[in-house]
Amino acid sequence: FKEDFLLDAYEPPEGFTGLAGWLLVGPPSSGSRWHFDPWSTAAWNLLFEGKKLWAFFPPSELGRAAPPKVEAQLLGGLASEARRFYAAPPVLTLADVLGTPEADSLHWVMQGPGDLIFIPSGWWHCTVSLTKTSAYTRNYIN
């Protein structure tokens, strides 16, 4: 980038209890497991370097039904909304559905350097880094 656009970003007012952002750096085959973001937040992810494959699954009318072939495991969290994470590593989870009819219910995105991905509130998603990657992501209350 010719200029540092993050210099124009500003922090919320003092006392705001929003979520911080994260700098994510990972080797090939790293990534995130299937999840939806907490507290009904939305998020964005800006990739600086590398290639990342995303899979998205929309919220269902049944609430937060898990994507195909994903087995939910609840971890402790706030009593009002337990956090859900999944046992299978992200590469294996994606490989299990590629080339199957279940893959048609997923939305696939290939992210490259400079691409900004928006993750809507309530959407399930997981990622696999196809190369070494570095990215910045931030959640916000929609």
PDB file of C-alpha atoms in Angstrom:
ATOM      1  CA  PHE A   1       0.000   0.000   0.000  1.00  0.00           C
ATOM      2  CA  LYS A   2       1.249   3.485  -0.788  1.00  0.00           C
ATOM      3  CA  GLU A   3      -0.251   4.874   2.385  1.00  0.00           C
ATOM      4  CA  ASP A   4      -1.161   3.428   5.759  1.00  0.00           C
ATOM      5  CA  PHE A   5      -4.968   3.536   5.755  1.00  0.00           C
ATOM      6  CA  LEU A   6      -5.032   2.205   9.337  1.00  0.00           C
ATOM      7  CA  LEU A   7      -3.698   5.591  10.502  1.00  0.00           C
ATOM      8  CA  ASP A   8      -7.138   7.019   9.687  1.00  0.00           C
ATOM      9  CA  ALA A   9      -8.870   4.427  11.853  1.00  0.00           C
ATOM     10  CA  TYR A  10     -10.007   5.740  15.184  1.00  0.00           C
ATOM     11  CA  GLU A  11     -10.726   4.082  18.483  1.00  0.00           C
ATOM     12  CA  PRO A  12     -14.218   4.184  19.991  1.00  0.00           C
ATOM     13  CA  PRO A  13     -14.923   6.729  22.719  1.00  0.00           C
ATOM     14  CA  GLU A  14     -13.534   6.067  26.190  1.00  0.00           C
ATOM     15  CA  GLY A  15     -15.744   3.686  28.138  1.00  0.00           C
ATOM     16  CA  PHE A  16     -16.932   1.830  25.018  1.00  0.00           C
ATOM     17  CA  THR A  17     -16.946  -1.909  25.679  1.00  0.00           C
ATOM     18  CA  GLY A  18     -16.554  -3.055  22.084  1.00  0.00           C
ATOM     19  CA  LEU A  19     -14.291  -5.804  20.799  1.00  0.00           C
ATOM     20  CA  ALA A  20     -10.656  -5.289  19.819  1.00  0.00           C
ATOM     21  CA  GLY A  21      -9.154  -6.396  16.533  1.00  0.00           C
ATOM     22  CA  TRP A  22      -6.651  -9.169  15.931  1.00  0.00           C
ATOM     23  CA  LEU A  23      -3.559  -9.478  13.763  1.00  0.00           C
ATOM     24  CA  LEU A  24      -3.601 -13.027  12.411  1.00  0.00           C
ATOM     25  CA  VAL A  25      -0.469 -14.692  11.021  1.00  0.00           C
ATOM     26  CA  GLY A  26      -0.421 -18.347  10.023  1.00  0.00           C
ATOM     27  CA  PRO A  27       1.445 -20.982   8.024  1.00  0.00           C
ATOM     28  CA  PRO A  28      -0.134 -23.038   5.213  1.00  0.00           C
ATOM     29  CA  SER A  29      -2.960 -25.353   6.417  1.00  0.00           C
ATOM     30  CA  SER A  30      -3.700 -23.225   9.476  1.00  0.00           C
ATOM     31  CA  GLY A  31      -7.073 -21.574   9.893  1.00  0.00           C
ATOM     32  CA  SER A  32     -10.177 -21.312  12.000  1.00  0.00           C
ATOM     33  CA  ARG A  33     -12.665 -24.021  12.841  1.00  0.00           C
ATOM     34  CA  TRP A  34     -16.367 -23.713  12.079  1.00  0.00           C
ATOM     35  CA  HIS A  35     -17.941 -21.073  14.327  1.00  0.00           C
ATOM     36  CA  PHE A  36     -20.215 -18.057  14.349  1.00  0.00           C
ATOM     37  CA  ASP A  37     -19.073 -14.877  16.036  1.00  0.00           C
ATOM     38  CA  PRO A  38     -20.179 -14.179  19.625  1.00  0.00           C
ATOM     39  CA  TRP A  39     -22.844 -11.746  20.806  1.00  0.00           C
ATOM     40  CA  SER A  40     -24.378 -11.511  17.310  1.00  0.00           C
ATOM     41  CA  THR A  41     -21.461  -9.438  16.057  1.00  0.00           C
ATOM     42  CA  ALA A  42     -20.478  -9.022  12.420  1.00  0.00           C
ATOM     43  CA  ALA A  43     -16.823  -8.849  11.354  1.00  0.00           C
ATOM     44  CA  TRP A  44     -14.441  -7.981   8.554  1.00  0.00           C
ATOM     45  CA  ASN A  45     -11.095  -9.513   7.591  1.00  0.00           C
ATOM     46  CA  LEU A  46      -8.409  -7.816   5.497  1.00  0.00           C
ATOM     47  CA  LEU A  47      -5.740 -10.104   4.043  1.00  0.00           C
ATOM     48  CA  PHE A  48      -2.306  -8.513   3.656  1.00  0.00           C
ATOM     49  CA  GLU A  49      -0.400 -11.520   2.338  1.00  0.00           C
ATOM     50  CA  GLY A  50      -1.124 -15.021   1.027  1.00  0.00           C
ATOM     51  CA  LYS A  51      -4.254 -16.935  -0.014  1.00  0.00           C
ATOM     52  CA  LYS A  52      -7.076 -18.030   2.252  1.00  0.00           C
ATOM     53  CA  LEU A  53     -10.089 -20.231   1.475  1.00  0.00           C
ATOM     54  CA  TRP A  54     -13.304 -19.375   3.323  1.00  0.00           C
ATOM     55  CA  ALA A  55     -16.473 -21.434   3.672  1.00  0.00           C
ATOM     56  CA  PHE A  56     -19.692 -19.764   4.838  1.00  0.00           C
ATOM     57  CA  PHE A  57     -22.986 -21.292   5.943  1.00  0.00           C
ATOM     58  CA  PRO A  58     -26.013 -19.002   6.403  1.00  0.00           C
ATOM     59  CA  PRO A  59     -28.092 -18.865   9.570  1.00  0.00           C
ATOM     60  CA  SER A  60     -31.035 -21.228   9.378  1.00  0.00           C
ATOM     61  CA  GLU A  61     -34.659 -20.792  10.299  1.00  0.00           C
ATOM     62  CA  LEU A  62     -33.993 -23.346  13.039  1.00  0.00           C
ATOM     63  CA  GLY A  63     -31.657 -20.967  14.810  1.00  0.00           C
ATOM     64  CA  ARG A  64     -27.982 -21.774  14.589  1.00  0.00           C
ATOM     65  CA  ALA A  65     -28.039 -25.219  13.038  1.00  0.00           C
ATOM     66  CA  ALA A  66     -24.502 -26.332  12.238  1.00  0.00           C
ATOM     67  CA  PRO A  67     -23.167 -26.689   8.681  1.00  0.00           C
ATOM     68  CA  PRO A  68     -23.245 -30.131   7.018  1.00  0.00           C
ATOM     69  CA  LYS A  69     -21.029 -32.801   8.613  1.00  0.00           C
ATOM     70  CA  VAL A  70     -20.074 -30.491  11.499  1.00  0.00           C
ATOM     71  CA  GLU A  71     -20.606 -31.807  15.000  1.00  0.00           C
ATOM     72  CA  ALA A  72     -21.195 -29.086  17.567  1.00  0.00           C
ATOM     73  CA  GLN A  73     -19.443 -29.066  20.917  1.00  0.00           C
ATOM     74  CA  LEU A  74     -20.420 -26.456  23.476  1.00  0.00           C
ATOM     75  CA  LEU A  75     -17.714 -24.788  25.507  1.00  0.00           C
ATOM     76  CA  GLY A  76     -18.374 -22.729  28.611  1.00  0.00           C
ATOM     77  CA  GLY A  77     -19.166 -19.086  28.032  1.00  0.00           C
ATOM     78  CA  LEU A  78     -21.752 -16.586  29.051  1.00  0.00           C
ATOM     79  CA  ALA A  79     -24.864 -18.276  30.372  1.00  0.00           C
ATOM     80  CA  SER A  80     -26.985 -16.468  27.807  1.00  0.00           C
ATOM     81  CA  GLU A  81     -24.952 -17.640  24.799  1.00  0.00           C
ATOM     82  CA  ALA A  82     -22.542 -20.543  25.036  1.00  0.00           C
ATOM     83  CA  ARG A  83     -19.698 -20.399  22.547  1.00  0.00           C
ATOM     84  CA  ARG A  84     -19.612 -23.224  19.986  1.00  0.00           C
ATOM     85  CA  PHE A  85     -16.472 -24.687  18.519  1.00  0.00           C
ATOM     86  CA  TYR A  86     -15.799 -27.893  16.632  1.00  0.00           C
ATOM     87  CA  ALA A  87     -13.408 -30.769  17.091  1.00  0.00           C
ATOM     88  CA  ALA A  88     -12.218 -31.386  13.525  1.00  0.00           C
ATOM     89  CA  PRO A  89      -9.262 -29.297  12.301  1.00  0.00           C
ATOM     90  CA  PRO A  90     -10.346 -26.836   9.594  1.00  0.00           C
ATOM     91  CA  VAL A  91      -8.553 -28.573   6.706  1.00  0.00           C
ATOM     92  CA  LEU A  92     -10.219 -31.906   7.471  1.00  0.00           C
ATOM     93  CA  THR A  93     -13.629 -30.312   7.942  1.00  0.00           C
ATOM     94  CA  LEU A  94     -13.464 -28.629   4.524  1.00  0.00           C
ATOM     95  CA  ALA A  95     -11.978 -31.684   2.815  1.00  0.00           C
ATOM     96  CA  ASP A  96     -14.880 -33.809   4.099  1.00  0.00           C
ATOM     97  CA  VAL A  97     -17.465 -31.753   2.203  1.00  0.00           C
ATOM     98  CA  LEU A  98     -15.594 -30.820  -0.987  1.00  0.00           C
ATOM     99  CA  GLY A  99     -17.101 -32.596  -3.988  1.00  0.00           C
ATOM    100  CA  THR A 100     -20.240 -33.696  -2.113  1.00  0.00           C
ATOM    101  CA  PRO A 101     -23.863 -32.507  -2.397  1.00  0.00           C
ATOM    102  CA  GLU A 102     -23.421 -30.830   1.008  1.00  0.00           C
ATOM    103  CA  ALA A 103     -20.859 -28.492  -0.554  1.00  0.00           C
ATOM    104  CA  ASP A 104     -23.692 -26.870  -2.538  1.00  0.00           C
ATOM    105  CA  SER A 105     -25.162 -25.447   0.679  1.00  0.00           C
ATOM    106  CA  LEU A 106     -21.891 -23.654   1.463  1.00  0.00           C
ATOM    107  CA  HIS A 107     -20.672 -20.342   0.075  1.00  0.00           C
ATOM    108  CA  TRP A 108     -16.993 -20.506  -0.943  1.00  0.00           C
ATOM    109  CA  VAL A 109     -14.645 -17.511  -1.211  1.00  0.00           C
ATOM    110  CA  MET A 110     -10.968 -17.374  -2.176  1.00  0.00           C
ATOM    111  CA  GLN A 111      -9.326 -14.387  -0.481  1.00  0.00           C
ATOM    112  CA  GLY A 112      -6.147 -12.848  -1.881  1.00  0.00           C
ATOM    113  CA  PRO A 113      -3.896  -9.979  -0.785  1.00  0.00           C
ATOM    114  CA  GLY A 114      -5.870  -6.748  -0.415  1.00  0.00           C
ATOM    115  CA  ASP A 115      -9.256  -8.510  -0.376  1.00  0.00           C
ATOM    116  CA  LEU A 116     -11.643  -7.473   2.396  1.00  0.00           C
ATOM    117  CA  ILE A 117     -14.144 -10.129   3.524  1.00  0.00           C
ATOM    118  CA  PHE A 118     -17.329  -9.187   5.395  1.00  0.00           C
ATOM    119  CA  ILE A 119     -18.778 -11.795   7.769  1.00  0.00           C
ATOM    120  CA  PRO A 120     -22.463 -11.083   8.494  1.00  0.00           C
ATOM    121  CA  SER A 121     -23.867 -11.603  11.957  1.00  0.00           C
ATOM    122  CA  GLY A 122     -24.933 -15.189  12.624  1.00  0.00           C
ATOM    123  CA  TRP A 123     -23.159 -16.745   9.615  1.00  0.00           C
ATOM    124  CA  TRP A 124     -21.081 -19.844  10.277  1.00  0.00           C
ATOM    125  CA  HIS A 125     -17.595 -19.669   8.782  1.00  0.00           C
ATOM    126  CA  CYS A 126     -14.216 -21.353   8.763  1.00  0.00           C
ATOM    127  CA  THR A 127     -10.943 -20.719   6.949  1.00  0.00           C
ATOM    128  CA  VAL A 128      -7.902 -22.547   5.644  1.00  0.00           C
ATOM    129  CA  SER A 129      -4.679 -20.719   4.786  1.00  0.00           C
ATOM    130  CA  LEU A 130      -3.419 -22.104   1.488  1.00  0.00           C
ATOM    131  CA  THR A 131      -0.102 -20.250   1.887  1.00  0.00           C
ATOM    132  CA  LYS A 132       1.538 -18.252   4.662  1.00  0.00           C
ATOM    133  CA  THR A 133      -0.974 -15.505   5.520  1.00  0.00           C
ATOM    134  CA  SER A 134      -1.188 -12.305   7.497  1.00  0.00           C
ATOM    135  CA  ALA A 135      -4.469 -10.504   8.070  1.00  0.00           C
ATOM    136  CA  TYR A 136      -6.253  -8.073  10.355  1.00  0.00           C
ATOM    137  CA  THR A 137      -9.790  -8.755  11.561  1.00  0.00           C
ATOM    138  CA  ARG A 138     -12.231  -6.937  13.779  1.00  0.00           C
ATOM    139  CA  ASN A 139     -15.723  -7.648  15.104  1.00  0.00           C
ATOM    140  CA  TYR A 140     -18.345  -5.009  15.641  1.00  0.00           C
ATOM    141  CA  ILE A 141     -21.881  -4.792  16.889  1.00  0.00           C
ATOM    142  CA  ASN A 142     -24.146  -4.507  13.902  1.00  0.00           C
TER     143      ASN A 142
END
